[in-house]
Amino acid sequence: MVRRNDKVAFMAGSYVFPGGRVDDADRPLPGEPMRPATFSDLSDAAEAAYRKAAVRELQEEASVQITVDDLVPFAHWVTPEIEIRRYDTRFFLAKMPPGQTPKHDDSETTALDWLSPAEAIARFQRKELLLPPPTWTTIRQLAHRRSIEDAMVWARSKPIVRVMPGFFKDGEAVTLTLPGDPTFPTIPGWDIPEETRFVLEDGVRWRPHKV
């Protein structure tokens, strides 16, 4: 995981998985071979661009080199409509190649930590790091996997649904909700997580709640 620079406009200071936006150079050229898309809402060309962007961003932010064929799609998150900056984000799993040493870029990111799901959860609970709700939810899902092979099987077997959290304010309280919350109908194929509600604390920390 990499820590986002405190000066960036979105999720400053949070620990996230390496990634970034799709650039024009990531889009495949006419006639370029492509894998069949796994995300049901994407064309082969659109998913190819996401894959290229994921490979490039992993190298830029963490100095890890993989190929587009190493990526296993497993999640699709969209920022709530209320946000000024909105993102349509695809999550992939990949095995860490042998013989490489991750290193953060010291620009967009200011730290890098190789963490097990259990350790990331423990550090979050000790308030040693910030985790955005999609990242927290993903880590909680991965914590149930016994190995990287188990995680890959899980990712390949489950449906990928588009998740756009709900968002509401009650006075000064700011709350984000996920499908399956009492205020938010679930989505077919969505595995309802342990926590479906997050409350913003001190303007920076999303605290998960079981409801």
mmCIF file of C-alpha atoms in Angstrom, residues 44-183:
data_model
loop_
_atom_site.group_PDB
_atom_site.id
_atom_site.type_symbol
_atom_site.label_atom_id
_atom_site.label_comp_id
_atom_site.label_asym_id
_atom_site.label_seq_id
_atom_site.Cartn_x
_atom_site.Cartn_y
_atom_site.Cartn_z
ATOM 1 C CA ASP A 44 -12.365 -5.129 -24.806
ATOM 2 C CA ALA A 45 -10.587 -1.884 -25.731
ATOM 3 C CA ALA A 46 -11.803 -0.019 -22.644
ATOM 4 C CA GLU A 47 -10.667 -2.776 -20.289
ATOM 5 C CA ALA A 48 -7.332 -2.979 -22.106
ATOM 6 C CA ALA A 49 -6.808 0.710 -21.287
ATOM 7 C CA TYR A 50 -7.573 0.118 -17.595
ATOM 8 C CA ARG A 51 -5.129 -2.789 -17.540
ATOM 9 C CA LYS A 52 -2.353 -0.753 -19.166
ATOM 10 C CA ALA A 53 -2.982 2.091 -16.733
ATOM 11 C CA ALA A 54 -2.837 -0.287 -13.757
ATOM 12 C CA VAL A 55 0.496 -1.741 -14.913
ATOM 13 C CA ARG A 56 1.957 1.705 -15.580
ATOM 14 C CA GLU A 57 0.769 3.219 -12.297
ATOM 15 C CA LEU A 58 2.096 0.274 -10.284
ATOM 16 C CA GLN A 59 5.504 0.817 -11.829
ATOM 17 C CA GLU A 60 5.384 4.597 -11.348
ATOM 18 C CA GLU A 61 4.109 4.585 -7.758
ATOM 19 C CA ALA A 62 5.685 1.412 -6.375
ATOM 20 C CA SER A 63 8.505 0.426 -8.780
ATOM 21 C CA VAL A 64 6.904 -2.975 -9.393
ATOM 22 C CA GLN A 65 6.777 -4.348 -12.933
ATOM 23 C CA ILE A 66 4.048 -6.754 -14.040
ATOM 24 C CA THR A 67 2.173 -7.396 -17.300
ATOM 25 C CA VAL A 68 -1.461 -6.829 -18.217
ATOM 26 C CA ASP A 69 -1.933 -10.610 -18.180
ATOM 27 C CA ASP A 70 -0.963 -10.744 -14.499
ATOM 28 C CA LEU A 71 -4.053 -8.735 -13.507
ATOM 29 C CA VAL A 72 -7.219 -10.365 -12.151
ATOM 30 C CA PRO A 73 -10.216 -7.962 -12.046
ATOM 31 C CA PHE A 74 -12.299 -8.148 -8.890
ATOM 32 C CA ALA A 75 -14.064 -4.861 -7.981
ATOM 33 C CA HIS A 76 -15.655 -1.717 -9.431
ATOM 34 C CA TRP A 77 -16.189 1.399 -7.295
ATOM 35 C CA VAL A 78 -17.598 4.799 -8.254
ATOM 36 C CA THR A 79 -17.410 7.894 -6.028
ATOM 37 C CA PRO A 80 -20.754 9.290 -4.795
ATOM 38 C CA GLU A 81 -22.519 11.856 -6.949
ATOM 39 C CA ILE A 82 -22.115 14.512 -4.245
ATOM 40 C CA GLU A 83 -18.306 14.496 -4.623
ATOM 41 C CA ILE A 84 -16.774 17.278 -6.734
ATOM 42 C CA ARG A 85 -13.998 14.949 -7.917
ATOM 43 C CA ARG A 86 -15.513 11.720 -9.181
ATOM 44 C CA TYR A 87 -13.724 8.497 -10.113
ATOM 45 C CA ASP A 88 -14.745 5.287 -11.861
ATOM 46 C CA THR A 89 -12.254 2.847 -10.369
ATOM 47 C CA ARG A 90 -11.443 -0.753 -11.258
ATOM 48 C CA PHE A 91 -9.602 -2.961 -8.765
ATOM 49 C CA PHE A 92 -7.238 -5.771 -9.807
ATOM 50 C CA LEU A 93 -5.285 -8.446 -7.956
ATOM 51 C CA ALA A 94 -1.785 -9.496 -9.007
ATOM 52 C CA LYS A 95 0.942 -11.640 -7.515
ATOM 53 C CA MET A 96 4.093 -9.844 -6.405
ATOM 54 C CA PRO A 97 6.837 -10.935 -8.868
ATOM 55 C CA PRO A 98 9.976 -12.443 -7.306
ATOM 56 C CA GLY A 99 13.188 -10.459 -7.220
ATOM 57 C CA GLN A 100 11.614 -6.995 -7.090
ATOM 58 C CA THR A 101 11.704 -4.469 -4.261
ATOM 59 C CA PRO A 102 8.746 -2.055 -4.027
ATOM 60 C CA LYS A 103 9.556 1.611 -3.499
ATOM 61 C CA HIS A 104 7.195 4.591 -3.414
ATOM 62 C CA ASP A 105 7.712 7.464 -5.839
ATOM 63 C CA ASP A 106 8.174 10.116 -3.102
ATOM 64 C CA SER A 107 5.993 12.534 -5.062
ATOM 65 C CA GLU A 108 2.332 11.552 -5.321
ATOM 66 C CA THR A 109 3.049 9.053 -2.545
ATOM 67 C CA THR A 110 5.147 9.570 0.578
ATOM 68 C CA ALA A 111 5.424 6.048 2.024
ATOM 69 C CA LEU A 112 5.003 2.395 1.061
ATOM 70 C CA ASP A 113 4.146 -0.535 3.317
ATOM 71 C CA TRP A 114 3.755 -4.213 2.465
ATOM 72 C CA LEU A 115 0.947 -5.272 4.823
ATOM 73 C CA SER A 116 -1.131 -8.367 5.391
ATOM 74 C CA PRO A 117 -4.874 -7.644 5.627
ATOM 75 C CA ALA A 118 -4.781 -8.397 9.366
ATOM 76 C CA GLU A 119 -1.918 -5.963 9.953
ATOM 77 C CA ALA A 120 -3.582 -3.216 7.904
ATOM 78 C CA ILE A 121 -6.794 -3.641 9.913
ATOM 79 C CA ALA A 122 -4.880 -3.563 13.214
ATOM 80 C CA ARG A 123 -2.941 -0.423 12.249
ATOM 81 C CA PHE A 124 -6.153 1.292 11.168
ATOM 82 C CA GLN A 125 -7.828 0.399 14.452
ATOM 83 C CA ARG A 126 -4.831 1.836 16.332
ATOM 84 C CA LYS A 127 -5.289 5.041 14.264
ATOM 85 C CA GLU A 128 -1.835 4.657 12.734
ATOM 86 C CA LEU A 129 -3.136 5.071 9.188
ATOM 87 C CA LEU A 130 -6.160 6.297 7.242
ATOM 88 C CA LEU A 131 -8.102 3.979 4.921
ATOM 89 C CA PRO A 132 -10.854 5.154 2.532
ATOM 90 C CA PRO A 133 -14.063 3.077 2.757
ATOM 91 C CA PRO A 134 -13.472 1.128 -0.507
ATOM 92 C CA THR A 135 -9.940 0.262 0.611
ATOM 93 C CA TRP A 136 -11.123 -0.785 4.085
ATOM 94 C CA THR A 137 -13.903 -2.910 2.595
ATOM 95 C CA THR A 138 -11.493 -4.593 0.167
ATOM 96 C CA ILE A 139 -9.016 -5.378 2.934
ATOM 97 C CA ARG A 140 -11.796 -6.862 5.059
ATOM 98 C CA GLN A 141 -12.762 -9.095 2.117
ATOM 99 C CA LEU A 142 -9.168 -10.169 1.531
ATOM 100 C CA ALA A 143 -8.740 -10.969 5.240
ATOM 101 C CA HIS A 144 -10.994 -14.006 4.709
ATOM 102 C CA ARG A 145 -8.698 -15.470 2.063
ATOM 103 C CA ARG A 146 -6.167 -18.088 3.206
ATOM 104 C CA SER A 147 -3.507 -17.450 0.543
ATOM 105 C CA ILE A 148 -2.841 -15.526 -2.665
ATOM 106 C CA GLU A 149 -4.065 -18.575 -4.597
ATOM 107 C CA ASP A 150 -7.310 -18.549 -2.598
ATOM 108 C CA ALA A 151 -7.675 -14.813 -3.261
ATOM 109 C CA MET A 152 -7.212 -15.351 -6.999
ATOM 110 C CA VAL A 153 -9.818 -18.127 -7.098
ATOM 111 C CA TRP A 154 -12.229 -15.925 -5.156
ATOM 112 C CA ALA A 155 -11.655 -12.960 -7.475
ATOM 113 C CA ARG A 156 -12.215 -15.045 -10.608
ATOM 114 C CA SER A 157 -15.373 -16.712 -9.298
ATOM 115 C CA LYS A 158 -17.371 -13.805 -7.869
ATOM 116 C CA PRO A 159 -19.497 -11.367 -9.872
ATOM 117 C CA ILE A 160 -18.125 -7.835 -10.204
ATOM 118 C CA VAL A 161 -20.810 -5.261 -9.407
ATOM 119 C CA ARG A 162 -20.711 -1.486 -9.693
ATOM 120 C CA VAL A 163 -20.714 -0.007 -6.178
ATOM 121 C CA MET A 164 -21.508 3.680 -5.685
ATOM 122 C CA PRO A 165 -21.724 4.496 -1.946
ATOM 123 C CA GLY A 166 -24.529 6.598 -0.541
ATOM 124 C CA PHE A 167 -23.691 9.881 1.170
ATOM 125 C CA PHE A 168 -25.689 12.067 3.548
ATOM 126 C CA LYS A 169 -25.268 14.751 6.203
ATOM 127 C CA ASP A 170 -27.206 15.176 9.443
ATOM 128 C CA GLY A 171 -26.136 18.485 10.902
ATOM 129 C CA GLU A 172 -22.363 18.212 11.284
ATOM 130 C CA ALA A 173 -22.354 14.417 10.945
ATOM 131 C CA VAL A 174 -21.229 13.088 7.549
ATOM 132 C CA THR A 175 -22.043 9.448 6.729
ATOM 133 C CA LEU A 176 -21.216 7.161 3.828
ATOM 134 C CA THR A 177 -23.224 3.959 3.264
ATOM 135 C CA LEU A 178 -22.767 0.804 1.190
ATOM 136 C CA PRO A 179 -25.329 -1.499 -0.431
ATOM 137 C CA GLY A 180 -26.878 -3.705 2.251
ATOM 138 C CA ASP A 181 -27.094 -0.902 4.809
ATOM 139 C CA PRO A 182 -30.622 -0.436 6.244
ATOM 140 C CA THR A 183 -30.805 2.841 4.290
#
